[in-house]
Amino acid sequence: MEFMTISNTYVTIKERIEGAPKESNFEFKTEPLHLSAEPCLNRVIVKCYLVSIDPYILNCMKINCPPSLSDVVSVTPGQPIAAYGVGRVVASGFPEIERDELVVGFLSWGEYCVVEDGSKLRKLDPMGFPLSYHLGVLGLSGLTAYSGFFEVCKPRKGEKVFVSAASGSVGHLVGQFAKLFGCYVVGCAGTKHKVELLKEKLGFDDAFNYKEEFDLKSALRRCFPDGIDIYFDNVGGELLEAAVTNMNSNGRVAACGAIAEYINNRRRAALNLLDVISKRIAIQGFLTLDRIDMFSDFISTMSVINLDPPGGLVCPANRWQLASRRKKEVLCYLDMLNCGVEANKYTYPPLIKACSMLGRCSLRGSCLTECLRKTWCCGPP
């Protein structure tokens, strides 16, 4: 196995994307890959089991990708698209990682991934949970929700919390953390089903469909007659403006994402700075990758939280198979694949259509893609 040459299929962008992504921006490529890694070169080759498709990846594909993001998450035309994932090592030149070990870290949208620096991978102990949990509640999504809510927002029991994109991979966890902490929580989402999910399954005190609201400021005033103390922002745009208008003095905003602004620059938030100043509102942007050193503490904290149904933290995830290069069979839309919606497992992948859907306003959260060939080289996850 160490010296085998196999065909590795992956997804790439043809060129940097301007505006909304289209199917024509993406393509499948197949190249030979030598399954060997020389000792002392630190290179690790990983069979990808699961990768996470998140809205931030769209920013990495764009012409005007922020340098702070492109330096960490690489999306280069012609090369595999980087994404956080779980896989099994098939060859390793890094002394601390051995063949057949499970690892988690930035892999790629492909069947195999060559990681040049093995120190950037983390050996994975599944802890008895499905591997998908380690991309969601026990992965970057969980760390984002945990660090953003507790470290950035610094909540106090009884405070009133608003979460946008609340049915997404980060938002639904923020809401559940806030409820566990004793806060009053309202979320917004873009469909009736997601609103019902927030209230009936995820424990939010209230929720509304922002698409059905003519005036977002009035909608938030209705949900928070006594004002908002904490806003966990995944959207930006008009929702951020409306939230700031309704915030209490000394309110805190955790700026995690700006989904509304990823495609349409004309929807950028125009804050009332007099509100920010007079109410002494703290608005802090943050990147989870700056908080990787918190992972051990985060996992320790999560180990004492019940993640098992019923009665535990709700951890939905969506999965489908990746095994084909036929674009015309890419039929599954990401706006079907949000929290709590289980998609069909296609024989062929919806990846390119998924890419083209990343910019849709209805997209909320992370979807998991299974990277499969006809057989598993190291056994299925």
Tab-separated table of C-alpha atoms in Angstrom:
chain	number	residue	atom	x	y	z
A	1	MET	CA	0.000	0.000	0.000
A	2	GLU	CA	2.864	2.387	0.797
A	3	PHE	CA	3.992	2.504	-2.830
A	4	MET	CA	0.710	2.186	-4.683
A	5	THR	CA	-0.332	4.739	-7.278
A	6	ILE	CA	-4.044	5.440	-7.365
A	7	SER	CA	-6.377	7.904	-9.075
A	8	ASN	CA	-7.448	10.772	-6.835
A	9	THR	CA	-10.585	12.698	-7.780
A	10	TYR	CA	-11.225	16.120	-6.278
A	11	VAL	CA	-13.270	19.278	-6.808
A	12	THR	CA	-11.641	22.572	-7.761
A	13	ILE	CA	-12.545	26.036	-9.012
A	14	LYS	CA	-11.534	26.974	-12.554
A	15	GLU	CA	-10.854	30.580	-11.608
A	16	ARG	CA	-11.523	33.048	-8.818
A	17	ILE	CA	-15.244	33.713	-8.446
A	18	GLU	CA	-16.876	37.107	-8.761
A	19	GLY	CA	-20.453	37.434	-7.550
A	20	ALA	CA	-22.655	34.382	-7.065
A	21	PRO	CA	-21.025	30.999	-7.805
A	22	LYS	CA	-22.261	28.946	-10.754
A	23	GLU	CA	-21.833	25.324	-11.731
A	24	SER	CA	-19.517	26.441	-14.507
A	25	ASN	CA	-17.055	27.770	-11.908
A	26	PHE	CA	-16.304	24.229	-10.691
A	27	GLU	CA	-14.950	21.016	-12.105
A	28	PHE	CA	-13.869	17.537	-11.082
A	29	LYS	CA	-10.263	16.598	-11.705
A	30	THR	CA	-8.539	13.232	-11.524
A	31	GLU	CA	-4.792	12.875	-11.052
A	32	PRO	CA	-2.439	10.036	-10.095
A	33	LEU	CA	-1.389	9.998	-6.454
A	34	HIS	CA	1.534	8.021	-5.059
A	35	LEU	CA	0.570	6.601	-1.688
A	36	SER	CA	3.955	7.061	-0.075
A	37	ALA	CA	5.414	9.567	2.343
A	38	GLU	CA	9.150	9.805	2.969
A	39	PRO	CA	10.215	9.843	6.630
A	40	CYS	CA	11.207	13.243	8.047
A	41	LEU	CA	9.313	15.181	5.360
A	42	ASN	CA	6.301	15.543	7.688
A	43	ARG	CA	3.933	14.797	4.807
A	44	VAL	CA	0.745	12.876	5.575
A	45	ILE	CA	-1.667	11.378	3.037
A	46	VAL	CA	-5.232	11.046	4.266
A	47	LYS	CA	-8.205	9.140	2.922
A	48	CYS	CA	-11.015	11.684	3.346
A	49	TYR	CA	-14.102	10.329	5.088
A	50	LEU	CA	-16.086	13.506	5.787
A	51	VAL	CA	-15.607	17.146	4.900
A	52	SER	CA	-17.717	20.108	5.963
A	53	ILE	CA	-19.199	22.532	3.437
A	54	ASP	CA	-19.527	25.915	5.145
A	55	PRO	CA	-20.493	29.367	3.833
A	56	TYR	CA	-17.066	30.832	4.684
A	57	ILE	CA	-15.574	28.653	1.917
A	58	LEU	CA	-17.316	30.880	-0.621
A	59	ASN	CA	-15.301	33.851	0.598
A	60	CYS	CA	-12.108	31.838	0.103
A	61	MET	CA	-13.065	31.266	-3.538
A	62	LYS	CA	-13.771	34.889	-4.380
A	63	ILE	CA	-11.549	37.385	-6.168
A	64	ASN	CA	-11.539	39.659	-3.137
A	65	CYS	CA	-10.894	36.966	-0.507
A	66	PRO	CA	-9.677	38.625	2.722
A	67	PRO	CA	-5.938	37.931	3.242
A	68	SER	CA	-6.614	36.941	6.861
A	69	LEU	CA	-8.757	34.074	5.543
A	70	SER	CA	-6.777	33.074	2.447
A	71	ASP	CA	-3.622	32.682	4.549
A	72	VAL	CA	-5.347	29.962	6.571
A	73	VAL	CA	-7.809	28.253	4.198
A	74	SER	CA	-6.382	27.683	0.738
A	75	VAL	CA	-8.665	27.685	-2.294
A	76	THR	CA	-6.528	27.940	-5.431
A	77	PRO	CA	-7.837	27.490	-8.993
A	78	GLY	CA	-6.904	24.055	-10.265
A	79	GLN	CA	-6.110	22.724	-6.790
A	80	PRO	CA	-8.362	20.761	-4.388
A	81	ILE	CA	-10.691	22.960	-2.338
A	82	ALA	CA	-9.596	22.951	1.296
A	83	ALA	CA	-12.170	22.118	3.967
A	84	TYR	CA	-12.241	20.930	7.547
A	85	GLY	CA	-12.637	17.186	7.581
A	86	VAL	CA	-12.095	13.762	9.106
A	87	GLY	CA	-10.117	10.963	7.525
A	88	ARG	CA	-7.788	8.024	8.017
A	89	VAL	CA	-4.049	8.133	7.390
A	90	VAL	CA	-2.826	5.935	4.516
A	91	ALA	CA	0.808	7.111	4.545
A	92	SER	CA	2.789	9.271	6.957
A	93	GLY	CA	6.243	10.820	7.122
A	94	PHE	CA	5.305	12.739	10.267
A	95	PRO	CA	6.668	10.887	13.306
A	96	GLU	CA	3.724	11.655	15.593
A	97	ILE	CA	1.052	10.297	13.243
A	98	GLU	CA	0.928	6.695	12.082
A	99	ARG	CA	-0.813	4.942	9.242
A	100	ASP	CA	-4.421	3.890	9.940
A	101	GLU	CA	-4.937	6.571	12.602
A	102	LEU	CA	-8.010	8.788	12.414
A	103	VAL	CA	-7.215	12.487	12.055
A	104	VAL	CA	-9.135	15.751	11.854
A	105	GLY	CA	-8.032	19.030	10.293
A	106	PHE	CA	-8.064	20.897	6.998
A	107	LEU	CA	-8.312	18.271	4.264
A	108	SER	CA	-9.932	18.779	0.851
A	109	TRP	CA	-12.976	18.106	-1.288
A	110	GLY	CA	-11.529	14.929	-2.692
A	111	GLU	CA	-11.027	11.257	-2.123
A	112	TYR	CA	-7.510	11.725	-0.766
A	113	CYS	CA	-5.633	14.714	0.596
A	114	VAL	CA	-1.888	15.358	0.826
A	115	VAL	CA	-1.125	17.376	3.963
A	116	GLU	CA	2.412	18.740	3.700
A	117	ASP	CA	2.754	19.495	7.413
A	118	GLY	CA	1.422	16.722	9.615
A	119	SER	CA	1.555	18.955	12.690
A	120	LYS	CA	-1.537	20.723	11.354
A	121	LEU	CA	-3.583	17.544	11.824
A	122	ARG	CA	-4.997	16.375	15.133
A	123	LYS	CA	-5.312	12.717	16.040
A	124	LEU	CA	-8.951	11.937	16.638
A	125	ASP	CA	-10.502	9.978	19.459
A	126	PRO	CA	-14.147	9.503	18.395
A	127	MET	CA	-15.153	9.139	22.087
A	128	GLY	CA	-17.933	6.805	21.024
A	129	PHE	CA	-19.658	9.412	18.839
A	130	PRO	CA	-20.218	9.355	15.062
A	131	LEU	CA	-17.412	10.980	13.070
A	132	SER	CA	-19.871	13.641	11.885
A	133	TYR	CA	-20.004	14.997	15.454
A	134	HIS	CA	-16.321	15.909	15.153
A	135	LEU	CA	-17.105	18.273	12.286
A	136	GLY	CA	-20.150	19.664	14.055
A	137	VAL	CA	-20.777	19.874	17.777
A	138	LEU	CA	-17.289	18.535	18.663
A	139	GLY	CA	-15.521	20.238	15.748
A	140	LEU	CA	-15.019	23.743	14.393
A	141	SER	CA	-18.743	24.516	14.485
A	142	GLY	CA	-18.895	23.611	18.157
A	143	LEU	CA	-15.726	25.529	18.994
A	144	THR	CA	-17.037	28.548	17.075
A	145	ALA	CA	-20.301	28.535	19.025
A	146	TYR	CA	-18.564	27.876	22.346
A	147	SER	CA	-15.783	30.467	22.032
A	148	GLY	CA	-17.988	33.075	20.384
A	149	PHE	CA	-20.723	32.843	22.971
A	150	PHE	CA	-18.719	32.368	26.157
A	151	GLU	CA	-15.457	34.187	25.348
A	152	VAL	CA	-16.718	37.017	23.131
A	153	CYS	CA	-20.258	37.582	24.437
A	154	LYS	CA	-19.494	36.816	28.105
A	155	PRO	CA	-23.127	36.003	28.960
A	156	ARG	CA	-24.861	36.417	32.283
A	157	LYS	CA	-27.746	34.264	33.425
A	158	GLY	CA	-31.123	35.680	32.435
A	159	GLU	CA	-29.829	37.833	29.587
A	160	LYS	CA	-31.713	38.067	26.316
A	161	VAL	CA	-29.939	36.548	23.319
A	162	PHE	CA	-30.690	36.861	19.605
A	163	VAL	CA	-29.115	34.430	17.100
A	164	SER	CA	-29.281	34.884	13.327
A	165	ALA	CA	-28.950	31.920	10.938
A	166	ALA	CA	-30.092	30.055	14.013
A	167	SER	CA	-30.750	26.721	12.300
A	168	GLY	CA	-27.185	26.536	10.991
A	169	SER	CA	-24.303	24.462	12.283
A	170	VAL	CA	-23.094	27.265	14.576
A	171	GLY	CA	-26.349	29.075	15.311
A	172	HIS	CA	-28.273	26.103	16.674
A	173	LEU	CA	-25.428	25.347	19.088
A	174	VAL	CA	-25.203	28.959	20.266
A	175	GLY	CA	-28.916	28.851	21.037
A	176	GLN	CA	-28.629	25.594	22.943
A	177	PHE	CA	-25.571	26.789	24.898
A	178	ALA	CA	-27.466	29.964	25.799
A	179	LYS	CA	-30.459	27.978	27.044
A	180	LEU	CA	-28.213	25.705	29.116
A	181	PHE	CA	-26.692	28.855	30.618
A	182	GLY	CA	-30.107	30.211	31.600
A	183	CYS	CA	-30.656	32.875	28.941
A	184	TYR	CA	-33.779	33.817	26.993
A	185	VAL	CA	-33.111	32.957	23.335
A	186	VAL	CA	-34.760	33.957	20.056
A	187	GLY	CA	-33.527	32.827	16.652
A	188	CYS	CA	-34.365	33.675	13.070
A	189	ALA	CA	-34.306	31.440	10.018
A	190	GLY	CA	-35.518	31.493	6.424
A	191	THR	CA	-38.247	28.841	6.250
A	192	LYS	CA	-41.285	27.754	8.232
A	193	HIS	CA	-39.731	24.338	8.796
A	194	LYS	CA	-36.576	25.822	10.312
A	195	VAL	CA	-38.582	28.090	12.594
A	196	GLU	CA	-40.530	25.067	13.844
A	197	LEU	CA	-37.261	23.192	14.316
A	198	LEU	CA	-35.846	25.988	16.465
A	199	LYS	CA	-38.873	26.122	18.731
A	200	GLU	CA	-39.892	22.466	18.869
A	201	LYS	CA	-36.606	20.556	18.670
A	202	LEU	CA	-33.773	22.912	19.586
A	203	GLY	CA	-35.344	24.584	22.616
A	204	PHE	CA	-35.379	28.232	21.499
A	205	ASP	CA	-37.884	30.361	23.412
A	206	ASP	CA	-39.099	31.938	20.183
A	207	ALA	CA	-38.179	32.168	16.501
A	208	PHE	CA	-39.325	33.944	13.355
A	209	ASN	CA	-38.919	33.744	9.587
A	210	TYR	CA	-37.035	36.873	8.549
A	211	LYS	CA	-38.327	36.511	4.971
A	212	GLU	CA	-41.884	37.082	6.204
A	213	GLU	CA	-41.033	40.279	8.096
A	214	PHE	CA	-41.561	43.605	6.357
A	215	ASP	CA	-39.675	45.502	9.057
A	216	LEU	CA	-36.893	43.617	10.860
A	217	LYS	CA	-36.511	46.303	13.512
A	218	SER	CA	-40.178	45.950	14.428
A	219	ALA	CA	-39.896	42.160	14.399
A	220	LEU	CA	-37.066	42.276	16.922
A	221	ARG	CA	-38.914	44.834	19.027
A	222	ARG	CA	-41.844	42.394	19.137
A	223	CYS	CA	-39.602	39.493	20.195
A	224	PHE	CA	-37.545	41.570	22.635
A	225	PRO	CA	-39.808	44.210	24.215
A	226	ASP	CA	-37.131	44.763	26.887
A	227	GLY	CA	-34.256	44.868	24.413
A	228	ILE	CA	-31.414	42.561	23.348
A	229	ASP	CA	-28.356	41.973	25.525
A	230	ILE	CA	-26.394	39.670	23.198
A	231	TYR	CA	-26.518	39.287	19.430
A	232	PHE	CA	-24.644	36.377	17.836
A	233	ASP	CA	-24.385	37.537	14.242
A	234	ASN	CA	-23.957	35.065	11.392
A	235	VAL	CA	-25.599	37.237	8.740
A	236	GLY	CA	-24.619	40.917	8.802
A	237	GLY	CA	-26.632	43.244	6.558
A	238	GLU	CA	-30.061	44.457	7.620
A	239	LEU	CA	-30.319	42.033	10.540
A	240	LEU	CA	-27.226	43.520	12.148
A	241	GLU	CA	-28.663	47.021	11.713
A	242	ALA	CA	-31.974	45.942	13.263
A	243	ALA	CA	-30.304	44.150	16.164
A	244	VAL	CA	-28.108	47.137	17.080
A	245	THR	CA	-31.186	49.390	17.064
A	246	ASN	CA	-32.862	47.068	19.585
A	247	MET	CA	-29.873	46.429	21.831
A	248	ASN	CA	-29.688	47.427	25.466
A	249	SER	CA	-26.900	49.498	26.966
A	250	ASN	CA	-23.651	47.535	27.260
A	251	GLY	CA	-24.912	45.001	24.735
A	252	ARG	CA	-22.458	42.669	23.019
A	253	VAL	CA	-22.312	41.565	19.391
A	254	ALA	CA	-20.231	38.557	18.320
A	255	ALA	CA	-19.605	39.032	14.584
A	256	CYS	CA	-19.134	35.449	13.409
A	257	GLY	CA	-20.293	35.646	9.786
A	258	ALA	CA	-21.909	37.862	7.175
A	259	ILE	CA	-23.837	35.483	4.942
A	260	ALA	CA	-26.070	38.257	3.589
A	261	GLU	CA	-22.991	40.136	2.366
A	262	TYR	CA	-20.994	37.299	0.820
A	263	ILE	CA	-22.618	37.745	-2.576
A	264	ASN	CA	-24.388	41.097	-2.580
A	265	ASN	CA	-22.050	43.891	-1.511
A	266	ARG	CA	-24.972	46.322	-1.640
A	267	ARG	CA	-26.480	44.575	1.387
A	268	ARG	CA	-23.650	45.542	3.706
A	269	ALA	CA	-24.685	46.737	7.131
A	270	ALA	CA	-24.921	50.481	7.712
A	271	LEU	CA	-24.912	50.763	11.487
A	272	ASN	CA	-26.259	53.685	13.454
A	273	LEU	CA	-22.998	54.588	15.170
A	274	LEU	CA	-24.789	56.932	17.550
A	275	ASP	CA	-26.579	53.860	18.936
A	276	VAL	CA	-23.272	52.013	19.248
A	277	ILE	CA	-21.658	54.950	21.059
A	278	SER	CA	-24.511	56.072	23.286
A	279	LYS	CA	-25.431	52.529	24.355
A	280	ARG	CA	-21.773	51.508	24.689
A	281	ILE	CA	-22.327	48.454	22.489
A	282	ALA	CA	-19.294	46.198	22.010
A	283	ILE	CA	-19.024	44.652	18.521
A	284	GLN	CA	-16.240	42.097	18.158
A	285	GLY	CA	-15.330	40.053	15.113
A	286	PHE	CA	-13.547	36.767	15.672
A	287	LEU	CA	-12.056	33.820	13.812
A	288	THR	CA	-12.303	30.378	15.338
A	289	LEU	CA	-8.870	29.520	13.984
A	290	ASP	CA	-7.459	32.039	16.473
A	291	ARG	CA	-8.917	29.921	19.264
A	292	ILE	CA	-7.648	26.478	18.318
A	293	ASP	CA	-5.631	26.490	21.546
A	294	MET	CA	-8.979	26.299	23.379
A	295	PHE	CA	-9.824	22.942	21.806
A	296	SER	CA	-8.746	20.825	24.786
A	297	ASP	CA	-10.747	22.941	27.239
A	298	PHE	CA	-13.686	22.911	24.843
A	299	ILE	CA	-13.657	19.112	24.527
A	300	SER	CA	-13.337	18.771	28.313
A	301	THR	CA	-16.389	20.983	28.767
A	302	MET	CA	-18.372	19.122	26.117
A	303	SER	CA	-17.506	15.784	27.730
A	304	VAL	CA	-19.759	16.630	30.679
A	305	ILE	CA	-22.667	17.791	28.489
A	306	ASN	CA	-25.194	15.177	27.481
A	307	LEU	CA	-24.958	14.674	23.707
A	308	ASP	CA	-27.169	11.602	23.602
A	309	PRO	CA	-30.869	11.731	22.714
A	310	PRO	CA	-33.328	12.067	24.219
A	311	GLY	CA	-32.745	14.971	26.552
A	312	GLY	CA	-29.269	15.893	25.360
A	313	LEU	CA	-27.891	18.586	23.100
A	314	VAL	CA	-29.502	18.141	19.671
A	315	CYS	CA	-26.815	17.448	17.058
A	316	PRO	CA	-28.347	17.138	13.577
A	317	ALA	CA	-26.143	16.640	10.527
A	318	ASN	CA	-26.730	16.003	6.834
A	319	ARG	CA	-24.724	13.666	4.675
A	320	TRP	CA	-24.466	12.479	1.129
A	321	GLN	CA	-22.022	10.455	-0.885
A	322	LEU	CA	-19.250	11.681	-3.144
A	323	ALA	CA	-18.261	9.227	-5.851
A	324	SER	CA	-18.909	10.678	-9.308
A	325	ARG	CA	-17.728	13.205	-11.839
A	326	ARG	CA	-21.020	13.646	-13.728
A	327	LYS	CA	-22.268	17.191	-13.310
A	328	LYS	CA	-25.741	16.447	-14.611
A	329	GLU	CA	-26.352	14.140	-11.673
A	330	VAL	CA	-25.553	16.876	-9.192
A	331	LEU	CA	-29.149	17.385	-8.129
A	332	CYS	CA	-29.174	18.072	-4.401
A	333	TYR	CA	-29.477	21.677	-3.222
A	334	LEU	CA	-27.848	22.963	-0.091
A	335	ASP	CA	-30.994	24.790	0.905
A	336	MET	CA	-32.527	21.329	1.429
A	337	LEU	CA	-29.647	20.299	3.646
A	338	ASN	CA	-29.827	22.499	6.680
A	339	CYS	CA	-30.007	21.457	10.293
A	340	GLY	CA	-32.500	18.701	10.932
A	341	VAL	CA	-33.178	17.857	7.277
A	342	GLU	CA	-31.829	14.455	6.276
A	343	ALA	CA	-30.984	14.331	2.584
A	344	ASN	CA	-31.116	11.276	0.384
A	345	LYS	CA	-27.786	9.561	-0.118
A	346	TYR	CA	-27.124	9.828	-3.820
A	347	THR	CA	-24.949	7.374	-5.643
A	348	TYR	CA	-23.306	10.400	-7.258
A	349	PRO	CA	-22.420	13.649	-5.546
A	350	PRO	CA	-24.277	16.927	-5.532
A	351	LEU	CA	-21.021	18.754	-4.873
A	352	ILE	CA	-20.887	21.115	-7.819
A	353	LYS	CA	-24.526	22.095	-7.435
A	354	ALA	CA	-23.777	22.489	-3.731
A	355	CYS	CA	-20.963	24.882	-4.583
A	356	SER	CA	-23.234	26.933	-6.797
A	357	MET	CA	-25.774	27.157	-3.971
A	358	LEU	CA	-23.326	28.502	-1.390
A	359	GLY	CA	-24.343	32.062	-2.147
A	360	ARG	CA	-28.083	31.621	-1.767
A	361	CYS	CA	-29.604	33.524	1.122
A	362	SER	CA	-31.474	30.393	2.182
A	363	LEU	CA	-28.213	28.605	2.934
A	364	ARG	CA	-27.694	28.292	6.639
A	365	GLY	CA	-24.986	26.190	8.181
A	366	SER	CA	-22.721	23.323	7.410
A	367	CYS	CA	-23.370	20.241	5.351
A	368	LEU	CA	-21.266	17.125	5.556
A	369	THR	CA	-20.073	15.379	2.435
A	370	GLU	CA	-18.924	11.801	2.497
A	371	CYS	CA	-15.855	11.292	0.321
A	372	LEU	CA	-16.229	7.760	-0.978
A	373	ARG	CA	-14.741	5.564	-3.648
A	374	LYS	CA	-16.152	2.180	-4.549
A	375	THR	CA	-14.493	0.691	-1.475
A	376	TRP	CA	-12.976	2.055	1.709
A	377	CYS	CA	-9.208	1.666	1.863
A	378	CYS	CA	-9.208	1.577	5.652
A	379	GLY	CA	-12.774	0.710	6.538
A	380	PRO	CA	-15.797	2.999	6.713
A	381	PRO	CA	-16.202	5.686	9.390
